[in-house]
Coordinates of C-alpha atoms and ligand atoms in Angstrom, one line a residue:
X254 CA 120.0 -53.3 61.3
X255 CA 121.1 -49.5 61.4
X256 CA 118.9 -46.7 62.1
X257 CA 119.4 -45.8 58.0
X258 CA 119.2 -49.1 57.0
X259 CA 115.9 -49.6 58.6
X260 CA 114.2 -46.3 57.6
X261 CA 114.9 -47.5 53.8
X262 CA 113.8 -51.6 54.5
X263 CA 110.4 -50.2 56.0
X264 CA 109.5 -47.8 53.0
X265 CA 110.6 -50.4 50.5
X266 CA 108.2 -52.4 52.2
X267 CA 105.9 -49.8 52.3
X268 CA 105.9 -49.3 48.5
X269 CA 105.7 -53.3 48.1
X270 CA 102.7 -54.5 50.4
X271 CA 102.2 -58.5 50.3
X272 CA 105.4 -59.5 48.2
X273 CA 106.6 -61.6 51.5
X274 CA 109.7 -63.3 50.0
X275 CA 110.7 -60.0 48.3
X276 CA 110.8 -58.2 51.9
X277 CA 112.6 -61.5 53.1
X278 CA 115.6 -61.5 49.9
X279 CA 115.9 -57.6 50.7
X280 CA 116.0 -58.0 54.5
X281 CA 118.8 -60.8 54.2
X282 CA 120.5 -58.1 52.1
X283 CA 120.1 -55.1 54.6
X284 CA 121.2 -56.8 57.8
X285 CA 124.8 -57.4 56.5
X286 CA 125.1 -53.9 54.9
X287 CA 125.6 -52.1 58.4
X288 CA 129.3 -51.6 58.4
X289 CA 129.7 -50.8 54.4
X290 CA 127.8 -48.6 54.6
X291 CA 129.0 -46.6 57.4
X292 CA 132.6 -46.7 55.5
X293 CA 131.0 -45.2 52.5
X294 CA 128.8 -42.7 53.1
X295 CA 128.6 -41.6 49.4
X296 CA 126.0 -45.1 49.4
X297 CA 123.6 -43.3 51.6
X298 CA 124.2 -39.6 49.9
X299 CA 123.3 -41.4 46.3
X300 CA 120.5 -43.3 47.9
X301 CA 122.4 -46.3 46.1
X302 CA 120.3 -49.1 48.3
X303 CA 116.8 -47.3 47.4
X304 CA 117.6 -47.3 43.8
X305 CA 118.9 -50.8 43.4
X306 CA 115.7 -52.0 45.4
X307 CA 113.5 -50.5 42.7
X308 CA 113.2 -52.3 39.2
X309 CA 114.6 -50.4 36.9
X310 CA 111.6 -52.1 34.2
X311 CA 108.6 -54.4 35.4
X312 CA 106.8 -56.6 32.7
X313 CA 103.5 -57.7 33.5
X314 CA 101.7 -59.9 30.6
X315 CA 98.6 -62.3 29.8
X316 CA 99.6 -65.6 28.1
X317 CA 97.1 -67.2 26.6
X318 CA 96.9 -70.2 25.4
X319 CA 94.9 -73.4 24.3
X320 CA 95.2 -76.8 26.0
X321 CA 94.6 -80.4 24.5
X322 CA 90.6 -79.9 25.2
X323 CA 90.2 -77.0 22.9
X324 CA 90.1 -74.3 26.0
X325 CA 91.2 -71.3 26.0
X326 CA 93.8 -71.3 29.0
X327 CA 95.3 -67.8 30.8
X328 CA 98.4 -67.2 32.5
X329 CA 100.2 -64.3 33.8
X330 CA 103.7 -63.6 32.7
X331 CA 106.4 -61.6 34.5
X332 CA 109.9 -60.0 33.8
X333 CA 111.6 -57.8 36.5
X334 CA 114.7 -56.2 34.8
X335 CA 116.2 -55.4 37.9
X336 CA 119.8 -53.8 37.2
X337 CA 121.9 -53.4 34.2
X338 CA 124.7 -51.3 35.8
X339 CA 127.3 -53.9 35.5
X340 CA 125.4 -55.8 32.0
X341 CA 122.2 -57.0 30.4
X342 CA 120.0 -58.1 32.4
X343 CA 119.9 -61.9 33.1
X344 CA 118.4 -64.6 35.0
X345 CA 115.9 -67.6 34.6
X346 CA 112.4 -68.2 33.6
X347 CA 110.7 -70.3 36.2
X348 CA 107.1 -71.8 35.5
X349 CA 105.5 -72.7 38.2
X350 CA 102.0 -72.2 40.1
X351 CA 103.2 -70.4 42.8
X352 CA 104.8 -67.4 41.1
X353 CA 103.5 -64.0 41.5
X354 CA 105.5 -60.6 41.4
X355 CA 106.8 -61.4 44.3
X356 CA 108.5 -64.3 44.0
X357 CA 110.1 -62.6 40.2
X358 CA 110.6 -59.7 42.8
X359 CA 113.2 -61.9 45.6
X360 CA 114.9 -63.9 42.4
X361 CA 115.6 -60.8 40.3
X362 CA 117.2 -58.9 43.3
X363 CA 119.2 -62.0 44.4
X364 CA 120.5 -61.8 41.1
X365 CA 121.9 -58.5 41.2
X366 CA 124.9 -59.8 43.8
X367 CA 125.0 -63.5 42.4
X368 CA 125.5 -62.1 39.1
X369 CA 127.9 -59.1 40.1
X370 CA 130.1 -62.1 42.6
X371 CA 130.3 -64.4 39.1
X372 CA 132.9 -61.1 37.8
X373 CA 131.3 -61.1 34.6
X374 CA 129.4 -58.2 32.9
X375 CA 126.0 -59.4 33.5
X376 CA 123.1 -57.4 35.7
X377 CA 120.2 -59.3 37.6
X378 CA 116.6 -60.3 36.3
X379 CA 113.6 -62.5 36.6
X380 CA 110.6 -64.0 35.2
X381 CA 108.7 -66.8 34.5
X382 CA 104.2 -67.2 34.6
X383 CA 102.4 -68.8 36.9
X384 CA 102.3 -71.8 34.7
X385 CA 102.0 -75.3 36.1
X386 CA 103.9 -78.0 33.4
X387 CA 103.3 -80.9 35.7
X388 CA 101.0 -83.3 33.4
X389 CA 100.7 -81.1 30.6
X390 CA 101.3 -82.9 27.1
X391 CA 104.7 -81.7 25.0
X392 CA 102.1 -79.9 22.8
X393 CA 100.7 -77.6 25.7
X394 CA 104.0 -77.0 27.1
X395 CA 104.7 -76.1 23.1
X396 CA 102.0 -73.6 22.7
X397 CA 102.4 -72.0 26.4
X398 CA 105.9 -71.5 25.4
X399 CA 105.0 -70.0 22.2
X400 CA 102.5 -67.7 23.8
X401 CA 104.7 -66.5 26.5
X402 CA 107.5 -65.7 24.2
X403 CA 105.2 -63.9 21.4
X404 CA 105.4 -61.3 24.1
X405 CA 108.9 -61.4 26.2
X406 CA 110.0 -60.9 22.4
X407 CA 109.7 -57.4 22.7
X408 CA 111.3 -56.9 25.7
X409 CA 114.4 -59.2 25.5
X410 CA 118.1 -59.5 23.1
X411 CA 121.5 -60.3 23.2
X412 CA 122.4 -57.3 24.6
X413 CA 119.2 -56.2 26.7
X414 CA 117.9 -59.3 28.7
X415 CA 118.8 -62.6 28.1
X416 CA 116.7 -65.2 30.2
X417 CA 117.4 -68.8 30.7
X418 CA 116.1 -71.5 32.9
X419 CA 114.6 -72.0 36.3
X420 CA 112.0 -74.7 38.2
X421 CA 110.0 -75.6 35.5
X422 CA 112.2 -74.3 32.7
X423 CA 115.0 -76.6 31.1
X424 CA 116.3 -77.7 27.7
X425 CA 113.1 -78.3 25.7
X426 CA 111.5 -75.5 27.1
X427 CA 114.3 -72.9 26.0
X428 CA 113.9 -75.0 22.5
X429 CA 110.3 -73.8 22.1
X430 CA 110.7 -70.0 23.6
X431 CA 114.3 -69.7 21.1
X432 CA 112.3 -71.4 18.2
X433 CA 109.5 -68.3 18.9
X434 CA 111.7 -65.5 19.4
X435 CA 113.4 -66.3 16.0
X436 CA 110.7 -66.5 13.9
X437 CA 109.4 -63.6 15.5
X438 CA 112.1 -61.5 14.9
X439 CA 114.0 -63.4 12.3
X440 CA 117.3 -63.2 13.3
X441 CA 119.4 -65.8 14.2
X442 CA 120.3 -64.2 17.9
X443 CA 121.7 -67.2 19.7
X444 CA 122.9 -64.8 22.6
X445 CA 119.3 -63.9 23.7
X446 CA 118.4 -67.3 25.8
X447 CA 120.8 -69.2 27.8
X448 CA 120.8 -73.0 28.4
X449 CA 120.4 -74.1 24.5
X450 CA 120.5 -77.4 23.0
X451 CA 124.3 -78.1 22.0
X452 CA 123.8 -77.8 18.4
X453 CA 122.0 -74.6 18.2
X454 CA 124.4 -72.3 20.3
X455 CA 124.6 -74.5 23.7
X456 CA 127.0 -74.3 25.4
X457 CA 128.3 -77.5 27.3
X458 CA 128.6 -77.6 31.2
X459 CA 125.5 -75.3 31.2
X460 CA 123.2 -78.2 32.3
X461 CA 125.6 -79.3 35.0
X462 CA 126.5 -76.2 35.5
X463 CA 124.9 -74.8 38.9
X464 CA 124.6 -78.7 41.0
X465 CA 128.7 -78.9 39.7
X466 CA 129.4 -75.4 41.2
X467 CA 127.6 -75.7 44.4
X468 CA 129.4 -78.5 44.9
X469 CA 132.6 -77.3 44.1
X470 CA 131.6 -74.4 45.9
X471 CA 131.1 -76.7 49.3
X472 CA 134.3 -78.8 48.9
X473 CA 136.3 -75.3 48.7
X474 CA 134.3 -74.4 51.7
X475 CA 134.6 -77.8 53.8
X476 CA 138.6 -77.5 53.0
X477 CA 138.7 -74.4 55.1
X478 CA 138.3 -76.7 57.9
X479 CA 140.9 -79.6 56.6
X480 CA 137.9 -81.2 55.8
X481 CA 136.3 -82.9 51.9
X482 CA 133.3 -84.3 50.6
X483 CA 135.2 -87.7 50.3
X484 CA 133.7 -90.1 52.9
X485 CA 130.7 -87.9 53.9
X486 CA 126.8 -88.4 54.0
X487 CA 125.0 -85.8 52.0
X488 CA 121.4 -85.2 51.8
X489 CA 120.0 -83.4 49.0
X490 CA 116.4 -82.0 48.2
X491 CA 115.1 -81.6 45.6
X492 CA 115.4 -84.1 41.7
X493 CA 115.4 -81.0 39.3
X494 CA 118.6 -80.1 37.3
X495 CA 120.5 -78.5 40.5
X496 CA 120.0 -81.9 42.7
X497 CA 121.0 -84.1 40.1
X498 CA 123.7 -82.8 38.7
X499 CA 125.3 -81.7 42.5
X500 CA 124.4 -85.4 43.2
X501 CA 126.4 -86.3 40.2
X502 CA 129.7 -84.2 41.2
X503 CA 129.1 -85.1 45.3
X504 CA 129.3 -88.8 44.4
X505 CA 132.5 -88.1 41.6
X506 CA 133.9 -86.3 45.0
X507 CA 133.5 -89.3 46.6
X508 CA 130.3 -88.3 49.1
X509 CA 127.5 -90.8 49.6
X510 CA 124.7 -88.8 48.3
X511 CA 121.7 -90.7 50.6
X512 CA 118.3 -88.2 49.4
X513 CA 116.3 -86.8 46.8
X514 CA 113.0 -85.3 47.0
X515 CA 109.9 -83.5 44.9
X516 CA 107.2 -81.9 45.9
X517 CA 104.9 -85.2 47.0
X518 CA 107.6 -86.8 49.1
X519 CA 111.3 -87.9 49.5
X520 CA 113.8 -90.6 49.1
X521 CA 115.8 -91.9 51.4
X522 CA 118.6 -94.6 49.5
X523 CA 121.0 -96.2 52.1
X524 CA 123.2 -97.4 49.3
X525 CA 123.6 -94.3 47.7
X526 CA 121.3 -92.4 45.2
X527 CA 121.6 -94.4 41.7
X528 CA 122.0 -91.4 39.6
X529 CA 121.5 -93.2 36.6
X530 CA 118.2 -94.6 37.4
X531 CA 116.9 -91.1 39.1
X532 CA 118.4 -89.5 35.3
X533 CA 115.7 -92.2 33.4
X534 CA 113.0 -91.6 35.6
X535 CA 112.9 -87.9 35.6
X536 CA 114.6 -86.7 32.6
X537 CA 113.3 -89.4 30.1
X538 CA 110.3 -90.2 31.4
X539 CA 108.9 -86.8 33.5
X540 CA 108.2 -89.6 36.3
X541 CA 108.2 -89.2 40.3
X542 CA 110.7 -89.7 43.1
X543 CA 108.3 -92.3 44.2
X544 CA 108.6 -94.3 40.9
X545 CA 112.6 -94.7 41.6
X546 CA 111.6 -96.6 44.5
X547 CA 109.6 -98.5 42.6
X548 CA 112.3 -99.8 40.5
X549 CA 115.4 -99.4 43.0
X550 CA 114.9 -102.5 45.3
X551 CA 114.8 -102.9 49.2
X552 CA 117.8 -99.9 50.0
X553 CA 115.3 -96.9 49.1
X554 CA 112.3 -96.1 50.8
X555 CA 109.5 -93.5 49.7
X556 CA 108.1 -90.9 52.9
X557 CA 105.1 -89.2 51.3
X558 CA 105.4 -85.1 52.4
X559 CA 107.9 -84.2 54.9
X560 CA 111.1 -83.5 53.9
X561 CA 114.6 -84.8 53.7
X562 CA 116.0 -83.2 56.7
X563 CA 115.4 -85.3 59.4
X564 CA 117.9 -87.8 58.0
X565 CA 120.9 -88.2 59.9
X566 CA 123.5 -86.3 57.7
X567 CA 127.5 -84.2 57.5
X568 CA 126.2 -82.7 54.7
X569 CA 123.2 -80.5 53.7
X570 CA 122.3 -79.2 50.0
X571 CA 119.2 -78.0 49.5
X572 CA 118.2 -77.8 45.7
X573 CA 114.3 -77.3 45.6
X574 CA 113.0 -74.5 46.1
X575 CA 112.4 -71.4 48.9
X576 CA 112.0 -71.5 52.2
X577 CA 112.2 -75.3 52.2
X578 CA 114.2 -75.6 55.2
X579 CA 113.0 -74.0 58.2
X580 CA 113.9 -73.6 61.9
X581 CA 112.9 -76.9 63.2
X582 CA 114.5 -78.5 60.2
X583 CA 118.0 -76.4 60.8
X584 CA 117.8 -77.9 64.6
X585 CA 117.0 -81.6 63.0
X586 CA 119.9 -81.1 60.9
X587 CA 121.9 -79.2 63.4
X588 CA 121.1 -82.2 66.8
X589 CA 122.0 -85.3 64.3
X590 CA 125.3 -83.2 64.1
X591 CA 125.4 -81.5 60.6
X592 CA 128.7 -80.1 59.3
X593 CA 128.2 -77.8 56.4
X594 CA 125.0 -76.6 54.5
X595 CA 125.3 -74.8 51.1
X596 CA 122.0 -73.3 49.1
X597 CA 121.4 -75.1 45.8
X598 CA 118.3 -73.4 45.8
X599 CA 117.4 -69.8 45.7
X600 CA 116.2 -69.1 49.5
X601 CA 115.4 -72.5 50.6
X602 CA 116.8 -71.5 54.4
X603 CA 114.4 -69.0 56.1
X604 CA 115.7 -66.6 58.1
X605 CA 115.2 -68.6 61.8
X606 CA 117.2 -71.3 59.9
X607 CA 119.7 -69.3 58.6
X608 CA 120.5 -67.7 62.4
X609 CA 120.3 -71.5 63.8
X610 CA 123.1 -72.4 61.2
X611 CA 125.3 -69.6 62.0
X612 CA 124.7 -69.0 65.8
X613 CA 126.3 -73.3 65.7
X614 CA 129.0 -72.1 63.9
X615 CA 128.4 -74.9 60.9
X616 CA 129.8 -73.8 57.3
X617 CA 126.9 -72.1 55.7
X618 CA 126.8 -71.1 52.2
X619 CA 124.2 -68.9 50.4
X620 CA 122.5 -69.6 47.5
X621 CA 123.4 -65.9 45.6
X622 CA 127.3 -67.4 46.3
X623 CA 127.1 -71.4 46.2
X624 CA 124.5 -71.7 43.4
X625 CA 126.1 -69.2 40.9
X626 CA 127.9 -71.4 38.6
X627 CA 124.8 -71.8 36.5
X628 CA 124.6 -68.0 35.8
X629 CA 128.3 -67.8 35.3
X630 CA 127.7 -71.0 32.9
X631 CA 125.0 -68.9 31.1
X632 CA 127.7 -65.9 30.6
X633 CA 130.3 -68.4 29.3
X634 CA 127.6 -69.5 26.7
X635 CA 126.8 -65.9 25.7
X636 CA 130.4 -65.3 25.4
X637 CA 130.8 -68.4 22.9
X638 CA 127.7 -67.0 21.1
X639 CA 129.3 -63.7 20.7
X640 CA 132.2 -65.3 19.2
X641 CA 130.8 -67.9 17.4
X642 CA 132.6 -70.4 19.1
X643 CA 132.7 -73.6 21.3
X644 CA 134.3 -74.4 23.9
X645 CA 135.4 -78.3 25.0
X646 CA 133.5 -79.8 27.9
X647 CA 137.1 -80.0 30.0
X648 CA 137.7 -76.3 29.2
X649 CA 134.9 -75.0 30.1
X650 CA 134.6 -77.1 33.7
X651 CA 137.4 -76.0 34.4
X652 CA 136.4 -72.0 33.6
X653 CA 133.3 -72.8 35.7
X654 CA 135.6 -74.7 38.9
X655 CA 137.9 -71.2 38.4
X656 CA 134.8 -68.6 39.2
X657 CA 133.2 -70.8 41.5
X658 CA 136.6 -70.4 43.5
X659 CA 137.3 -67.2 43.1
X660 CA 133.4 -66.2 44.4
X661 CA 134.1 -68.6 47.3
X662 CA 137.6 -66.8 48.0
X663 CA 136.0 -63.6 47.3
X664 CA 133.0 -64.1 50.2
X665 CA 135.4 -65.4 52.7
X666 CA 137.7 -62.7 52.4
X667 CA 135.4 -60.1 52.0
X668 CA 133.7 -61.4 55.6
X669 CA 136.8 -61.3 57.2
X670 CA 137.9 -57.6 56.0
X671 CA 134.4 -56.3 57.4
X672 CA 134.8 -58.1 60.8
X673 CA 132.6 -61.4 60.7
X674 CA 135.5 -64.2 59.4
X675 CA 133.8 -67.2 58.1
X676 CA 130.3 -65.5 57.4
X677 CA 129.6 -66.4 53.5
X678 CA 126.5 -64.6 53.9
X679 CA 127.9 -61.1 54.4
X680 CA 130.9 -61.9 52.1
X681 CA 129.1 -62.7 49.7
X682 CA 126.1 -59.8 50.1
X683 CA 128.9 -56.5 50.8
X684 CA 130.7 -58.3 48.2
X685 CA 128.4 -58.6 45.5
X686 CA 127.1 -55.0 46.7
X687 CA 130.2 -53.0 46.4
X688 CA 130.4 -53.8 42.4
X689 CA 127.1 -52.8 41.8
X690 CA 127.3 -49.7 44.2
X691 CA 129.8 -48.3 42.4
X692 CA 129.0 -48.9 39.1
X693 CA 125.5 -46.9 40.3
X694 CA 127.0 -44.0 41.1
X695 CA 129.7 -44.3 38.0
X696 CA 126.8 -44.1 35.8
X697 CA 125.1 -40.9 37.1
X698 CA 121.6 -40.7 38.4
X699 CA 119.9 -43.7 36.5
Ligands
NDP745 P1 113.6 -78.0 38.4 O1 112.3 -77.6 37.9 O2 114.5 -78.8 37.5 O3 113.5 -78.9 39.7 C1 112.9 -78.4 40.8 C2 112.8 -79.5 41.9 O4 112.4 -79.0 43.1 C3 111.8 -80.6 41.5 O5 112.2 -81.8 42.1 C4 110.5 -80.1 42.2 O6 109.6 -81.1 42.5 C5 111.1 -79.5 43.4 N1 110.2 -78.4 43.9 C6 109.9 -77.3 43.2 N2 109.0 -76.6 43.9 C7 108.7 -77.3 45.0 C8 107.9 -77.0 46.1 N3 107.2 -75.9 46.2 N4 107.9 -78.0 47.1 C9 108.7 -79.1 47.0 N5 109.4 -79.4 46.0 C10 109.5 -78.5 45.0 O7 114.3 -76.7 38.9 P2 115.9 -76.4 39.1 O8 116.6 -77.6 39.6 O9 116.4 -75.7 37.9 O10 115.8 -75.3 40.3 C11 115.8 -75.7 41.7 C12 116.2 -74.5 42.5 O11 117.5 -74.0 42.1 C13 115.3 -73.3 42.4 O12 115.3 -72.6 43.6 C14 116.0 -72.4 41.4 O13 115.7 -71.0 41.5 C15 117.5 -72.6 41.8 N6 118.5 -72.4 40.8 C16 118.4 -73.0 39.6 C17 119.4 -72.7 38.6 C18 119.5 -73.4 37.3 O14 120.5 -73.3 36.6 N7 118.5 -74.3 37.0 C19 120.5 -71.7 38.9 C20 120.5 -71.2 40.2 C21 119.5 -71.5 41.1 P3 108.2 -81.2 41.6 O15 108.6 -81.7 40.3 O16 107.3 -82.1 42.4 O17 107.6 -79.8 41.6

């Protein structure tokens, strides 16, 4: 990292003690910024990096809420509206026990360049509560909803912040939060959440929408090398929307999708991951990874813990959750002869896996560039909402398969201009950055 570049990363640290995965999302950033930054120096004049570290709103809330016992529960809620220099601000809701400020912190700045790569007017933000949904009836999730969006209420709209979803966060939870928020306000403001049902302002391909583009994203990727998905081994982590639904497009590509995971084990399915059985066991009946075994027969076995990365695979998409790929599982990967790698998930590669995978010279995506289609989905909905209007399912794929190729073209161009050709990592980060940059100092001192 340059001299200037480090002086700013250590007092952003200093001003943000213990938010780990924040100081890892900006340090990821900062290490590719070297040479744009040297060929703009009006960046460092403005202080442009400092500012778009810095939120420009942090949320902090209490949710409470009563479970099935009669007690009163507490939860904390966050929203980090990050940037709005290019839009509203806009990015998931994710319930789940781990989160903290930091973890709203690394997703909400991630956001900023994922959603400035997508081309559409949208800036970056976060939240979620440190919620935990697993075996929590239909009416707790139902009344946690309701708390948490008797507050976000005030601080969200169509044109301010519109959130969607995240781990934890899918269709019936964005049911609950939009049946709040109208009642609340009473207005009929479909453009305020993403990732609706289809009859209330949905828009289709939004469910699909981020496993389909990461998978697009990898085929465009894999082709740079003469090579496709068709014929290949694929392990994927993970059995949340992103892993099915890039299962569901891997396998329409023709790859033999052989993995799923969650967090008490994996899967591993020599005869291919049955999508339609994994769909009915976790969508329909909120089960386990383990009870598709159950029901699959003698080609899939359960391994309690671990991960999926030991398996012998060409392709790796991992679709759970951060930093769930580390160094030793980058060399696993990298030993049983690994050919490409592309984030479903926000962060799941840390930083000793991320150097492992480009020191080999393997195709490695990151998640801010390969697992963007969902955001640009969410803008494509807010765009129908705007106009009233929906789109076909074909139509709108095939707006989706458009930006996911352009962001892809974008990142490998973009590495190449600034000297490191087939580096999606700083393609995508100088990429994503220059928009914003610019529209930061367009807009005065704000
Ligand atoms: P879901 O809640 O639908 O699924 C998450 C999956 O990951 C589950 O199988 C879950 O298992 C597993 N998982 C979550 N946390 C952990 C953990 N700590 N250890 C092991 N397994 C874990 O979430 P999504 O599929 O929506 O999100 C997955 C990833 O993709 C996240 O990183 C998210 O930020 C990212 N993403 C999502 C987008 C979207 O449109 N949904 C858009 C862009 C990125 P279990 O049920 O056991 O917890």
């Amino acid at each position: 990292m340059e001299a200037n570049l480090t002086q700013a990363y250590d007092q952003i640290i200093a001003r943000n003690p213990g938010e780990a995965e924040f100081h890892q999302a900006v340090r990821e950033v900062f290490d590719t910024l070297g040479p744009v930054m040297s060929r703009n120096p009006q960046y460092t004049e403005a202080a442009v990096l400092e500012r778009i570290c810095e939120p420009e709103r942090q949320i902090i809330f209490r949710v409470p809420w009563m479970d099935d016992a009669g007690r009163v529960q507490i939860n904390r809620g966050f929203r980090v509206e990050f940037n709005s220099a290019l839009g509203p601000y806009k990015g998931g809701l994710r319930f789940h026990p781990s989160v903290y400020l930091g973890i709203i912190k690394f997703l909400g700045f991630e956001q900023i360049f994922k959603n400035s790569l997508t081309g559409l007017p949208i800036g970056g933000g976060k939240g979620g509560a440190d919620f935990d949904p697993h075996g929590r009836s239909d009416g707790e999730i139902m009344r946690f909803c309701q708390s948490f969006m008797t507050e976000l209420a005030n601080h969200i709209g169509p044109q301010t912040d519109v959130p969607a979803g995240d781990i934890g966060v899918g269709g019936r939870e964005i049911g609950y939060m939009f049946g709040q928020y109208r009642r609340i306000t009473n207005r009929y403001d479909a453009g305020v959440l993403t990732g609706k049902g289809l009859t209330w302002g949905g828009s289709l391909v939004r469910t699909e929408a981020t496993g389909y583009g990461l998978v697009i994203f990898t085929e465009r990727m894999l082709r740079t090398r003469g090579l496709s998905l068709d014929g290949m081994r694929i392990a994927i982590s993970g059995s949340g929307n992103v892993a099915m639904y890039a299962t569901e497009k891997a396998q329409e590509l023709g790859g033999k999708v052989i993995t799923c995971s969650d967090s008490s084990g994996y899967v591993v399915d020599k005869a291919g991951i049955d999508l339609e059985l994994l769909k009915q066991v976790k969508e329909l009946e909120r089960g386990r990874v383990s009870d598709y075994v159950m029901r699959r027969g003698p080609s899939a076995t359960f391994v309690p813990g671990g991960s999926v990365w030991g398996v012998p695979v060409d392709v790796a998409l991992p679709c759970a959750t951060q930093n769930e790929l580390d160094g030793d599982a980058a060399a696993a990967l990298l030993t049983n002869g690994v050919t490409a790698v592309a984030e479903g998930a926000n962060m799941p590669c840390t930083p000793d896996a991320v150097t492992a995978f480009q020191k080999s010279g393997v195709l490695y995506a990151p998640g801010k560039a390969s697992n963007a289609g969902g955001v640009a989905t969410s803008g494509l909905e807010m765009q129908q909402n705007a106009s009233r209007d929906s789109w076909s399912f074909e139509y709108t794929e095939n707006k989706l398969a458009e930006i996911m190729k352009n962001i892809h073209d974008t990142c490998e161009q973009t590495a190449e201009e600034y000297g490191h050709p087939g580096d999606y990592m700083v393609g995508a980060n100088i990429a994503g950055f220059i928009k914003v940059a610019d529209a930061v100092i367009a807009q005065g001192l704000i």
